[in-house]
Short mmCIF file of C-alpha atoms and ligand atoms in Angstrom, two decimals:
data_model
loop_
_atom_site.label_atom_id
_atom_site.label_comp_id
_atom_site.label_asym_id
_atom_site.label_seq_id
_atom_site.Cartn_x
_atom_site.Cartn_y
_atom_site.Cartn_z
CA UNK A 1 0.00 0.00 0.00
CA UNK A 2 1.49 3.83 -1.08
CA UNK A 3 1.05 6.70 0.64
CA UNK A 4 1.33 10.26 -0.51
CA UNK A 5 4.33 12.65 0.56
CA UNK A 6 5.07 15.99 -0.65
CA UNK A 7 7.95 17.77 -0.64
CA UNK A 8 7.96 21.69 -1.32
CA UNK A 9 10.38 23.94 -3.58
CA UNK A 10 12.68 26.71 -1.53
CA UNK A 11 13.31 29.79 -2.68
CA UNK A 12 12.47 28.85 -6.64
CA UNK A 13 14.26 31.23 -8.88
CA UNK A 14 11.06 32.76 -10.74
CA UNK A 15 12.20 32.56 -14.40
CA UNK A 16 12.32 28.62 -13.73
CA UNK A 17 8.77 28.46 -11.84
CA UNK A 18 7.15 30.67 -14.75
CA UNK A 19 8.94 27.89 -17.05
CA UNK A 20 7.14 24.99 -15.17
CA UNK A 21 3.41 27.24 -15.15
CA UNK A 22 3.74 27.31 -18.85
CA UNK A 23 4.43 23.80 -19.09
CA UNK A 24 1.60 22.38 -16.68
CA UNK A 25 -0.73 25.24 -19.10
CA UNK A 26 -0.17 23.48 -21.87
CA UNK A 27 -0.70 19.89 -20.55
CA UNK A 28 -4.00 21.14 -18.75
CA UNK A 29 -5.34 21.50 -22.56
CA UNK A 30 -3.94 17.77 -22.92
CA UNK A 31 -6.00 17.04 -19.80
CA UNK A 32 -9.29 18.63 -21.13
CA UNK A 33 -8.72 16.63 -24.52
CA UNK A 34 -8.73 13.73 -23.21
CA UNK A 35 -11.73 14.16 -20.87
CA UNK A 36 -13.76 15.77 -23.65
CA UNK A 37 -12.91 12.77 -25.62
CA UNK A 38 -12.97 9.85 -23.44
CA UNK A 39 -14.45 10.73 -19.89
CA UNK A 40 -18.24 10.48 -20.53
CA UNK A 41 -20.72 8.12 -21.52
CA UNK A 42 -21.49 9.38 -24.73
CA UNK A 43 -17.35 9.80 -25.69
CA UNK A 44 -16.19 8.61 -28.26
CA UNK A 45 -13.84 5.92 -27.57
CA UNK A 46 -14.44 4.88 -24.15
CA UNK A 47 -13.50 1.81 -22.96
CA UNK A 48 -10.05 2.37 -24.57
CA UNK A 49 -6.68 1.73 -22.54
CA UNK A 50 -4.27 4.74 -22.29
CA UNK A 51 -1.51 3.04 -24.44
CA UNK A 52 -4.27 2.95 -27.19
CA UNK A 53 -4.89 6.67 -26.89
CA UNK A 54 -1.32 7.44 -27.40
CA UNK A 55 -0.78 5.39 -30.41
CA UNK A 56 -4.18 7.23 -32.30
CA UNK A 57 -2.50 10.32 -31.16
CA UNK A 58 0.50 9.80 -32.36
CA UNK A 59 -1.35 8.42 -35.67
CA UNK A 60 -3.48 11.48 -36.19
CA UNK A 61 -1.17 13.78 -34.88
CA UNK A 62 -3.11 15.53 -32.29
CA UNK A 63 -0.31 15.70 -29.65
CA UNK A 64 1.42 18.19 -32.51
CA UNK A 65 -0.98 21.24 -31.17
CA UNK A 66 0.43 21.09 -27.16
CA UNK A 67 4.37 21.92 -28.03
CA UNK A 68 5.16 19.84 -24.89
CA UNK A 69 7.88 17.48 -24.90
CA UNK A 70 6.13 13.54 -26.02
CA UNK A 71 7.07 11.80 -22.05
CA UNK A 72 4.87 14.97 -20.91
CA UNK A 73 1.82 14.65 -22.82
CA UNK A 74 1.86 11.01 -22.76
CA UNK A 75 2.33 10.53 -18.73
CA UNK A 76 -0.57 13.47 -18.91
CA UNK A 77 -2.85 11.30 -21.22
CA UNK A 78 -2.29 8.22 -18.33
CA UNK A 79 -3.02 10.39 -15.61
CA UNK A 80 -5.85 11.98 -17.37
CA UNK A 81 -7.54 8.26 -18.13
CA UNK A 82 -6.81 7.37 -14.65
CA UNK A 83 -9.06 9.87 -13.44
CA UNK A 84 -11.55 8.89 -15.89
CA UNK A 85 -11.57 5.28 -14.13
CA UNK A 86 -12.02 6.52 -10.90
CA UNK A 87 -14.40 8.25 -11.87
CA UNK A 88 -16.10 5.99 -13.33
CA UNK A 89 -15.77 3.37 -10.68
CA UNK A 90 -17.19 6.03 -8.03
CA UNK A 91 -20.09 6.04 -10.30
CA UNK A 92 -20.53 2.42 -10.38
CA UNK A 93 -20.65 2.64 -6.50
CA UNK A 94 -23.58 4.60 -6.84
CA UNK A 95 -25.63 2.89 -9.80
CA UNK A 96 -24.81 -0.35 -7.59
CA UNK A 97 -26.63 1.10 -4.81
CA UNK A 98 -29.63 2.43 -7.12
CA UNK A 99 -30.13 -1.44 -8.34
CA UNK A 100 -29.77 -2.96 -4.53
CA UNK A 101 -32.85 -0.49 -3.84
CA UNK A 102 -34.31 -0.65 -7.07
CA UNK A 103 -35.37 -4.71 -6.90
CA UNK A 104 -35.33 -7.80 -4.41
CA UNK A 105 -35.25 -9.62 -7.45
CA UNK A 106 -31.94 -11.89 -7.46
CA UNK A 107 -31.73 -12.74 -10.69
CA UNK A 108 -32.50 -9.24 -11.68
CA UNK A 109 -30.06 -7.92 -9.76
CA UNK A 110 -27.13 -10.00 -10.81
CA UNK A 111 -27.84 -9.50 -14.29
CA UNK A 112 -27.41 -5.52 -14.00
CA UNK A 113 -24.44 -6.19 -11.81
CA UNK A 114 -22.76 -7.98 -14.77
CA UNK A 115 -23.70 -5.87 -17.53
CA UNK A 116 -22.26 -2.88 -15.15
CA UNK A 117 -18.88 -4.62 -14.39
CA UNK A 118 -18.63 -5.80 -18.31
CA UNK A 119 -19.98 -1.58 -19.00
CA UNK A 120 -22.47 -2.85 -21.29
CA UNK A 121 -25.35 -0.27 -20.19
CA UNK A 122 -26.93 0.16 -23.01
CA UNK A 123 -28.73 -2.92 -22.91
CA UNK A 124 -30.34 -2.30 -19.93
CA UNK A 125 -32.69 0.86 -19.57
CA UNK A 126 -32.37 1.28 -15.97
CA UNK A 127 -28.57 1.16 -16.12
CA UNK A 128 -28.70 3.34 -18.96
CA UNK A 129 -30.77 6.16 -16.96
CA UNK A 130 -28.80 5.44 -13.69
CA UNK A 131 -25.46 6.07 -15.73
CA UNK A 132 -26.40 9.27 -17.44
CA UNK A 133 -27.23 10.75 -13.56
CA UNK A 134 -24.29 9.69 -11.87
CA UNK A 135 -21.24 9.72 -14.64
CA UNK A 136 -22.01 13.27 -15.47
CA UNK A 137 -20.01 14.77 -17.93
CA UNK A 138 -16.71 15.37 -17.01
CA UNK A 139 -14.49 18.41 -17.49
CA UNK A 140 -10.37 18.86 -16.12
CA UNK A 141 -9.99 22.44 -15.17
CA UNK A 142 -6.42 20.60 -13.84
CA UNK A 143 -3.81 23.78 -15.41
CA UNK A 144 -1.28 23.53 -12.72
CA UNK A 145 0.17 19.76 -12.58
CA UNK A 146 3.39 17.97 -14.51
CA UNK A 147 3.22 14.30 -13.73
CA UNK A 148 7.24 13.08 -14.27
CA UNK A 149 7.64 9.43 -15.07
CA UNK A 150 10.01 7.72 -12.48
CA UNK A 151 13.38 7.11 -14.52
CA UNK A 152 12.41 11.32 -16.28
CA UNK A 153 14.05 12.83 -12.92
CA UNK A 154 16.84 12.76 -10.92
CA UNK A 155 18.22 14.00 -7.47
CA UNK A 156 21.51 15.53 -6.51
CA UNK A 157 22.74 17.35 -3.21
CA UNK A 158 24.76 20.10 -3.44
CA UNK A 159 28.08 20.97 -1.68
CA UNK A 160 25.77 22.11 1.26
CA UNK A 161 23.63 19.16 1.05
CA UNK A 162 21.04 20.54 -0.07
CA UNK A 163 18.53 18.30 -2.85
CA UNK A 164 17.87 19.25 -6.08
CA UNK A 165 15.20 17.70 -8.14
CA UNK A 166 15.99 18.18 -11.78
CA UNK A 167 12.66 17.60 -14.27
CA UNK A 168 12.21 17.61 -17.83
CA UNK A 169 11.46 21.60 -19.28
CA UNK A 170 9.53 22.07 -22.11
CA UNK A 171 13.11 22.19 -24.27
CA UNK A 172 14.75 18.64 -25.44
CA UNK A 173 17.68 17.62 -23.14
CA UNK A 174 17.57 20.75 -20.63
CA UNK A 175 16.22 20.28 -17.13
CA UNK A 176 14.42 22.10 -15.25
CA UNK A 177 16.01 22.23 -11.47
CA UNK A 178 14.20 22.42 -8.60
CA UNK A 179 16.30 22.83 -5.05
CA UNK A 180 14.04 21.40 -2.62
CA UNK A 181 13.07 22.04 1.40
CA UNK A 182 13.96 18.18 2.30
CA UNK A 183 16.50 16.00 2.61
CA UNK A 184 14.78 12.67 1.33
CA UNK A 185 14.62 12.46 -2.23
CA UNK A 186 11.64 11.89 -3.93
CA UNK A 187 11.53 8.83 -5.72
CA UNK A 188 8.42 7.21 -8.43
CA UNK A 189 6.51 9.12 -10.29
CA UNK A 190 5.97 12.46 -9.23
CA UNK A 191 3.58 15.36 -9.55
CA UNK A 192 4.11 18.17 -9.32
CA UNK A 193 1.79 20.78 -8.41
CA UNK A 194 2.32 24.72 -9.11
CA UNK A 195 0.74 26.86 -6.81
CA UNK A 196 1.44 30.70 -5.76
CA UNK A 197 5.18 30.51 -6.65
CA UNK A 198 6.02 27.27 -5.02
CA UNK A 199 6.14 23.99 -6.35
CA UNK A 200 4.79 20.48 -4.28
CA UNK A 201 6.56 17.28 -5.38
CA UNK A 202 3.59 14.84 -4.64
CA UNK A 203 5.07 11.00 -4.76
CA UNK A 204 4.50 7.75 -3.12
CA UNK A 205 6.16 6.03 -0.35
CA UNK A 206 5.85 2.11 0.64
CA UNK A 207 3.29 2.11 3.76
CA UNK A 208 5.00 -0.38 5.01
CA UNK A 209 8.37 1.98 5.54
CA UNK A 210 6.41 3.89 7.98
CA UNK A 211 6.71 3.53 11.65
CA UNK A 212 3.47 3.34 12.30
CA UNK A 213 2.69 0.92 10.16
CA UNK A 214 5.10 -1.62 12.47
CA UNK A 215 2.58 -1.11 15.40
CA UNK A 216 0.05 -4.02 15.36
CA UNK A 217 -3.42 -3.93 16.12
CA UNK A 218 -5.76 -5.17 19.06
CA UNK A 219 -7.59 -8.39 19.28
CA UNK A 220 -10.69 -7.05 20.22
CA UNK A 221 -14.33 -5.92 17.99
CA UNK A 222 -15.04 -2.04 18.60
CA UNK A 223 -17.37 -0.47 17.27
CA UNK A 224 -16.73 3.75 16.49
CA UNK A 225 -19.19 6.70 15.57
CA UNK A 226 -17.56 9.64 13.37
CA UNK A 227 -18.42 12.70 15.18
CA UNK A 228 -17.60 16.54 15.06
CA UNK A 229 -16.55 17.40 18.50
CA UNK A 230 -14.29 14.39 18.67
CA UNK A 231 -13.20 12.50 15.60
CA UNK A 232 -14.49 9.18 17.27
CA UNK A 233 -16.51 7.64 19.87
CA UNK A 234 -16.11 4.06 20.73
CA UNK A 235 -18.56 1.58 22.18
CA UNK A 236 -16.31 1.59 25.01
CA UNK A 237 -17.06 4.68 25.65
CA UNK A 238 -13.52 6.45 24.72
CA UNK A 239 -13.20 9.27 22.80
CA UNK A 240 -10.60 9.94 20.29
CA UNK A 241 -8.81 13.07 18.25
CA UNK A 242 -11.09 15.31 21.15
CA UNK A 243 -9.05 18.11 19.47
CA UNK A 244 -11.27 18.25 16.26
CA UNK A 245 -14.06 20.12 17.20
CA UNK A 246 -12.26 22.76 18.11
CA UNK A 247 -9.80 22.82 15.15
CA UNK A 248 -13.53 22.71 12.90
CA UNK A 249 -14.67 25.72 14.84
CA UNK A 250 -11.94 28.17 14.70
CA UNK A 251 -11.14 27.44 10.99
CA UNK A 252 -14.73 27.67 10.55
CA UNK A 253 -15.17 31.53 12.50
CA UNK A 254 -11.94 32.21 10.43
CA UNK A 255 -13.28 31.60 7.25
CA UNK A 256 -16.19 33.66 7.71
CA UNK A 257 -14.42 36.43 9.03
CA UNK A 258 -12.10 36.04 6.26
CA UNK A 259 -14.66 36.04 3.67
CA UNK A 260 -16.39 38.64 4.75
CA UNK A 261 -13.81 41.15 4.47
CA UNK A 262 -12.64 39.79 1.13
CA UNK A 263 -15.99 40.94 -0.36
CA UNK A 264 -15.99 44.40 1.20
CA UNK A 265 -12.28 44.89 -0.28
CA UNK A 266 -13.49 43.34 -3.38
CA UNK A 267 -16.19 45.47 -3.39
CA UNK A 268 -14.40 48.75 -2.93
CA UNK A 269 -12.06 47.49 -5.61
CA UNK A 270 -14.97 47.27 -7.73
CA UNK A 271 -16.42 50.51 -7.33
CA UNK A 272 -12.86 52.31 -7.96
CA UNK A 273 -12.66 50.64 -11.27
CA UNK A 274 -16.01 51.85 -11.89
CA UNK A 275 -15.00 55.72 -11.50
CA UNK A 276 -11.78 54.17 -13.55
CA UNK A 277 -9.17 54.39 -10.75
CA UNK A 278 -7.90 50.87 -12.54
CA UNK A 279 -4.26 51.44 -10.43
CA UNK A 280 -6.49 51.34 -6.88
CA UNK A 281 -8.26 48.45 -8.06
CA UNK A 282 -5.54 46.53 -9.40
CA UNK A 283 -3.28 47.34 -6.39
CA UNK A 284 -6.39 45.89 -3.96
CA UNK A 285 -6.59 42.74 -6.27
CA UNK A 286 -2.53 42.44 -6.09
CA UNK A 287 -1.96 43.73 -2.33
CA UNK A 288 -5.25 42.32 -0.31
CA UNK A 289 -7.01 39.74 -2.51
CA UNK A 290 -3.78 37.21 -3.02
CA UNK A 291 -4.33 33.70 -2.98
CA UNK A 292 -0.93 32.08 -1.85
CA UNK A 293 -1.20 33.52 1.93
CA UNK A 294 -5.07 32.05 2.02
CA UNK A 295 -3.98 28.78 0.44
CA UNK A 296 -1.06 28.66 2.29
CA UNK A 297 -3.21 28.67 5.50
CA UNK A 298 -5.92 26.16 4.68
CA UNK A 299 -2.87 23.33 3.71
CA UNK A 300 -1.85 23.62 7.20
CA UNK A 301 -5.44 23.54 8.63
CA UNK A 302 -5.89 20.46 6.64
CA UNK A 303 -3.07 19.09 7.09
CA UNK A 304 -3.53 19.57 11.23
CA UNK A 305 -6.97 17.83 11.11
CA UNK A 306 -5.84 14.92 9.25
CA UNK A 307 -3.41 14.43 12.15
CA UNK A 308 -5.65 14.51 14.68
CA UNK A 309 -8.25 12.49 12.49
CA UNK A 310 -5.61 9.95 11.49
CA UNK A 311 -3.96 9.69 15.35
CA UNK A 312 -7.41 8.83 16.55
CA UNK A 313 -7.82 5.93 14.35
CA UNK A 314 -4.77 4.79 15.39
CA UNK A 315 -5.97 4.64 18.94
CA UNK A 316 -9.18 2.58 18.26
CA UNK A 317 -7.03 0.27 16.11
CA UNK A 318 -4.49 -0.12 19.14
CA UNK A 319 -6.78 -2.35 20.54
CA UNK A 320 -9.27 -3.70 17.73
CA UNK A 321 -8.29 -6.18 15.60
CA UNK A 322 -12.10 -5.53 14.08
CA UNK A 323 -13.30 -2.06 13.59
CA UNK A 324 -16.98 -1.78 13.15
CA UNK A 325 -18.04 2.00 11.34
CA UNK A 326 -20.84 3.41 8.91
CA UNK A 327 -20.63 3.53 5.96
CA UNK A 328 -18.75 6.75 5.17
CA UNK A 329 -18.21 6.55 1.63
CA UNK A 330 -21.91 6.85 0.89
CA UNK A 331 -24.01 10.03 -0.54
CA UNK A 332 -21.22 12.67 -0.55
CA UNK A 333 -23.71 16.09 -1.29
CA UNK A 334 -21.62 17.44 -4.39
CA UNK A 335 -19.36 20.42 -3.95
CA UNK A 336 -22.07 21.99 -5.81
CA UNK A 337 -24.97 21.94 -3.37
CA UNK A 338 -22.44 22.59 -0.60
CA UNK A 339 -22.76 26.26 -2.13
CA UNK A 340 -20.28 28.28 0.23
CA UNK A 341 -21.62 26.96 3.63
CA UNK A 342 -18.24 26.85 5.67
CA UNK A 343 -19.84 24.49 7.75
CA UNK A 344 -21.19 22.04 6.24
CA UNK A 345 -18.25 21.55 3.31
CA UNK A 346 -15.60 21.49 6.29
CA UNK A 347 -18.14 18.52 7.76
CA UNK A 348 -18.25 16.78 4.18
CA UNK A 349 -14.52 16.92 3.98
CA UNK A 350 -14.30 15.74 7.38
CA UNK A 351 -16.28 13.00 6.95
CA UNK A 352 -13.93 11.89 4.08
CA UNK A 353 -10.80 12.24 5.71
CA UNK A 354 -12.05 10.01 8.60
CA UNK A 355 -13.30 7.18 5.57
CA UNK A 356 -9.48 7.46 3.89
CA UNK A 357 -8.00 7.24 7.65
CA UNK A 358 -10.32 4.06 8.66
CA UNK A 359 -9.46 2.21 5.45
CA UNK A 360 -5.47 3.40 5.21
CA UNK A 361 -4.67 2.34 8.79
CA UNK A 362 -6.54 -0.53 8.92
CA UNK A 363 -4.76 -1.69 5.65
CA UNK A 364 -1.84 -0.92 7.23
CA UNK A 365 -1.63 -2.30 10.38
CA UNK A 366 -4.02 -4.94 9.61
CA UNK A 367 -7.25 -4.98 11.14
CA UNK A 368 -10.48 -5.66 9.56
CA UNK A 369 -12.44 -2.95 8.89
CA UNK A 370 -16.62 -3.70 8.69
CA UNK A 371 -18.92 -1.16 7.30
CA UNK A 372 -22.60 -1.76 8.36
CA UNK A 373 -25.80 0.52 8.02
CA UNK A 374 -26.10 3.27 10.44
CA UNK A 375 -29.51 4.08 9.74
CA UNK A 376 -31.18 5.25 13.34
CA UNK A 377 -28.10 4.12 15.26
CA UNK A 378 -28.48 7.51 17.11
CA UNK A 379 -31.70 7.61 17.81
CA UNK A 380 -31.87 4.09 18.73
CA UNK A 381 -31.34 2.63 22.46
CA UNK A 382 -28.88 0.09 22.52
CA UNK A 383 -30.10 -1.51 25.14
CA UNK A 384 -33.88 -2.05 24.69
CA UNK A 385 -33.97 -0.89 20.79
CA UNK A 386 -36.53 1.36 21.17
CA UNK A 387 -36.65 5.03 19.10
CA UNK A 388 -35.62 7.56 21.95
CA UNK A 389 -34.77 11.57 21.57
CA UNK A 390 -31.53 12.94 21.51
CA UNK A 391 -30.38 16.69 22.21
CA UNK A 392 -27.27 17.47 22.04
CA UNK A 393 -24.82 15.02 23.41
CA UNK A 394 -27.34 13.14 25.62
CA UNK A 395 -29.53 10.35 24.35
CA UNK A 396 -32.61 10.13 26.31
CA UNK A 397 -34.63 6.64 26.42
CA UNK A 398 -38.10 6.98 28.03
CA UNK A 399 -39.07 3.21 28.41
CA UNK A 400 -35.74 2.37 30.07
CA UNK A 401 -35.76 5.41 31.71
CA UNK A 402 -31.86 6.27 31.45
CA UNK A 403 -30.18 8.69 29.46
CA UNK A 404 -26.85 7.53 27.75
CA UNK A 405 -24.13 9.36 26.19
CA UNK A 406 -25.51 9.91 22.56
CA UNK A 407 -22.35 9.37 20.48
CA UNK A 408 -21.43 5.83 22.87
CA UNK A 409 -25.17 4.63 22.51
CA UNK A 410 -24.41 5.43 18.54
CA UNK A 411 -21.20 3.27 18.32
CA UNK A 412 -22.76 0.93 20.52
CA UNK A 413 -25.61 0.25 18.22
CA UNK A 414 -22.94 0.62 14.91
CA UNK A 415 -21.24 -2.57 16.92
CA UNK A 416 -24.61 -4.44 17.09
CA UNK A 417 -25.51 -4.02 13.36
CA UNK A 418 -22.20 -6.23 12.82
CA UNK A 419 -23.80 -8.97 13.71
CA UNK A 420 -27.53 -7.86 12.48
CA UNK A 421 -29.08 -10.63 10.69
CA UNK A 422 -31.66 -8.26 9.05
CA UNK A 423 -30.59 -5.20 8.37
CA UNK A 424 -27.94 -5.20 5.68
CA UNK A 425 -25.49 -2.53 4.49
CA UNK A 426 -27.78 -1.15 1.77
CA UNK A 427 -31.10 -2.02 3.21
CA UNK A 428 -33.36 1.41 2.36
CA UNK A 429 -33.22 4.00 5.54
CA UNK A 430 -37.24 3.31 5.78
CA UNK A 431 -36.60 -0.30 5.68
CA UNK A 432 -34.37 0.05 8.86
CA UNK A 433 -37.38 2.04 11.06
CA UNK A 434 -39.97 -0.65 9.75
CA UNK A 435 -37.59 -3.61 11.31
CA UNK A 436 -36.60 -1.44 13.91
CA UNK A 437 -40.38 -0.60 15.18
CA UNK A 438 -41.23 -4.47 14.67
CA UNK A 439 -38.88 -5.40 16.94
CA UNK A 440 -40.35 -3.50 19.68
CA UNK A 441 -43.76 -4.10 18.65
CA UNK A 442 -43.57 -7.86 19.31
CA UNK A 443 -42.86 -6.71 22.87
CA UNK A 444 -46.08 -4.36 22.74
CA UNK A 445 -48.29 -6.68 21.30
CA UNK A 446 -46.88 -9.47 24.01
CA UNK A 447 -46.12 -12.08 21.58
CA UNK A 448 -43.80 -14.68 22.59
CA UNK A 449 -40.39 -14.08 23.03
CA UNK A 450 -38.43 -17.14 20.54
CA UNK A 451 -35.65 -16.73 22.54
CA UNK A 452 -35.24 -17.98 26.08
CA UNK A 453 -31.10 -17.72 26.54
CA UNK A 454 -30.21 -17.14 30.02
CA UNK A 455 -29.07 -13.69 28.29
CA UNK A 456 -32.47 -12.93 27.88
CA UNK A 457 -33.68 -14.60 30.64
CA UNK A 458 -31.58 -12.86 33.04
CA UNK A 459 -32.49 -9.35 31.56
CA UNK A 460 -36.06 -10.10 32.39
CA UNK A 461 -35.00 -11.08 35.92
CA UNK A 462 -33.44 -7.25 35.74
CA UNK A 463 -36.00 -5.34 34.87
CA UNK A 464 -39.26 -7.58 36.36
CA UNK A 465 -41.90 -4.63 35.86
CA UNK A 466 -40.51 -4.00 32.10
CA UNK A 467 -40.98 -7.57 31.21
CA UNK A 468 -43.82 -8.54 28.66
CA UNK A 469 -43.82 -11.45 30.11
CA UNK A 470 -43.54 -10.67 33.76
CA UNK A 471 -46.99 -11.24 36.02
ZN1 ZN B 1 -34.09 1.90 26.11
#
């Protein structure tokens, strides 16, 4: 398993970095080519490997129009159809979803399943539809990246040690050279990333190489809720990364802050290039509305949360050898909807770090990780299963008459759906309340209880006056 490291430029002599923009220009046009081509339903050619991309290219000559060197356009062409993929794939997460809900039918089902895996959705109407919503059509507004192929670079340290990474330009046998902030030399391919005068070296390191991927997980099953104050609860009741909320909050009353007197500057600049003063606007633009200080800022915010999101996995996994979470993959809201809600797109993001850092560390260290349905796990008691009310962190269950820490009665119920033999990962949300409310009906309507385990027994002996079948 790879993981992603970046190393920064230092002090970039700006002729070179202007170089490097003009380059990554020109391959964001290769970018939208091949996305306009090959990266929706209705292009083209899809289905095609990247290899057979290059070699039409190179037959019809439309690489001639970039004037970038040919290892630049055609590592950009891979890395372009790469992204297709994944994109695709995500959508084929979704469309598999759409048919689990659509029909109970087996033999329905596993015929759309096939014709989705083999991408033969034209056959099929439903898949049809279902692919036109959710493989939208896809654009690269990507202007700013150079993907090097592993043996197209090379490092050397100079008489003070310091690295340079020397790249391909956009001229035949002259490098570009890059003197770089670290003293570990990027190896692989490498991406690089322009942005406000500095350049990031993204590349890949073996997992395994990291110390924390040495440490070995618990024995036990452990169930977590994702939450907001705290990264994650566990049905133990510990809490983990309790740092988060407050790192949310601050960022969060810092954005809006931030924003807000962004559009009063932009809006004076505005109105000065209205009555023509084009030197006061410009100088506002240059002086107060810069991007590298603001993007500068929200790397290390993210890069602070993923810490503490990341470190808290690692604590549940210390002693889990099974981890037991929702589902967080599912129904991302699109950056779209988000609109510029600080909020909410800081929770969305959130939410995905803590799905990467569940999946990466329990890859790495190797637990098992077990997504099940989460449907009304907060607003469920663990204990008797009945629907109770929860404000704010308190969960308050009338029949039992306790009231439980909400986000431990959640990962305490997430824990239980592990072993649910009804409700299944995609089973519908009003599927879940229907089982959910026959379960306690059966105790209602005093039917007989199947099961007499001493478990069950011995609750009853607990509780006499809640029995059903007490008296
Ligand atoms: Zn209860």
């Amino acid at each position: 398993m790879k993981v992603t490291r970046i190393a920064y430029s230092e002090r970039l002599n700006p002729g070179k970095y202007a170089a490097l923009a003009e380059q990554a220009r020109r391959l964001g046009r290769v970018r939208s080519e091949v996305w306009q081509r090959y990266g929706s339903i209705a292009g083209v050619g899809s289905g095609l490997t990247d290899r057979q991309v290059r070699d039409r290219w190179l037959a019809d000559g439309t690489h001639i129009q970039f004037g970038v060197l040919a290892n630049a356009w055609k590592e950009t062409v891979r890395d372009a159809m790469a992204d297709i993929a994944a994109n695709l794939a995500s959508a084929k997460v979704e469309i598999r979803r759409a048919i689990t809900r659509r029909t109970n039918d087996p033999v329905g089902r596993k015929r759309m399943f096939t014709a989705l895996k083999a991408n033969q959705w034209a056959s099929e109407p439903f898949l049809a539809l279902q692919m036109r919503k959710h493989w939208k059509r896809g654009k690269s507004r990507t202007h700013d990246q150079i993907v090097v192929r592993a043996d197209q670079h090379n490092t050397v340290a100079d008489a003070r040690g310091r690295l340079w990474l020397a790249v391909p330009g956009l001229q035949r046998r002259k490098m570009v050279r890059i003197p770089l902030s670290t003293t570990v030399a990027p190896t692989g391919t490498l991406r690089l990333i322009l942005r406000g005068g500095r350049v990031e070296v993204h590349h890949q390191i073996d997992a395994s190489r990291m110390r924390s991927s040495q440490r070995p997980c618990g024995q036990r099953t452990v169930g977590v809720d994702k939450g907001y104050t705290e990264a994650l609860t566990d049905s133990d009741g510990g809490h983990h990364g309790s740092r988060l909320g407050a790192l949310l909050t601050s960022e969060s009353d810092r954005l809006k802050e931030r924003n807000r007197r962004r559009a009063k500057l932009r809006s004076i600049a505005n109105n000065a290039a209205l009555r023509g003063n084009h030197a006061k606007a410009h100088r506002i633009m240059v002086n107060n509305l810069g991007t590298v200080k603001r993007d500068r800022r929200a790397a290390r915010h993210r890069a602070l949360v993923r810490t503490e999101i990341f470190t808290a996995v690692h604590r549940v996994v210390d002693k889990a050898a099974t981890v037991v979470a929702e589902d967080l993959t599912k129904s991302f809201a699109g950056r779209k909807t988000l609109g510029r809600n600080v909020n909410r797109r800081l929770a969305a993001w959130t939410k995905g770090v803590t799905a990467e850092a569940l999946t990466n560390v329990s890859e790495r260290r190797g637990s098992a990780l077990v997504r099940v349905n989460a449907a009304y796990t907060s607003q469920t008691c663990h204990r008797c299963g009945r629907l109770g009310r929860r404000s704010g962190d308190r969960f308050h269950c009338t029949p039992c008459g306790v009231v439980w820490q909400a986000d431990v009665n959640a990962a305490i119920n997430i824990l239980q759906r592990a072993g649910d033999p009804d409700i299944a990962l995609h089973t519908p949300y009003r599927v879940v309340k229907q089982i959910l409310q026959d379960r306690t009906d059966r105790h209602r309507t005093r039917l007989p209880v199947q099961d007499s385990s001493p478990a069950i027994a011995g609750r009853r002996a607990n509780h006499p006056n809640r029995s059903p079948m007490s008296n």
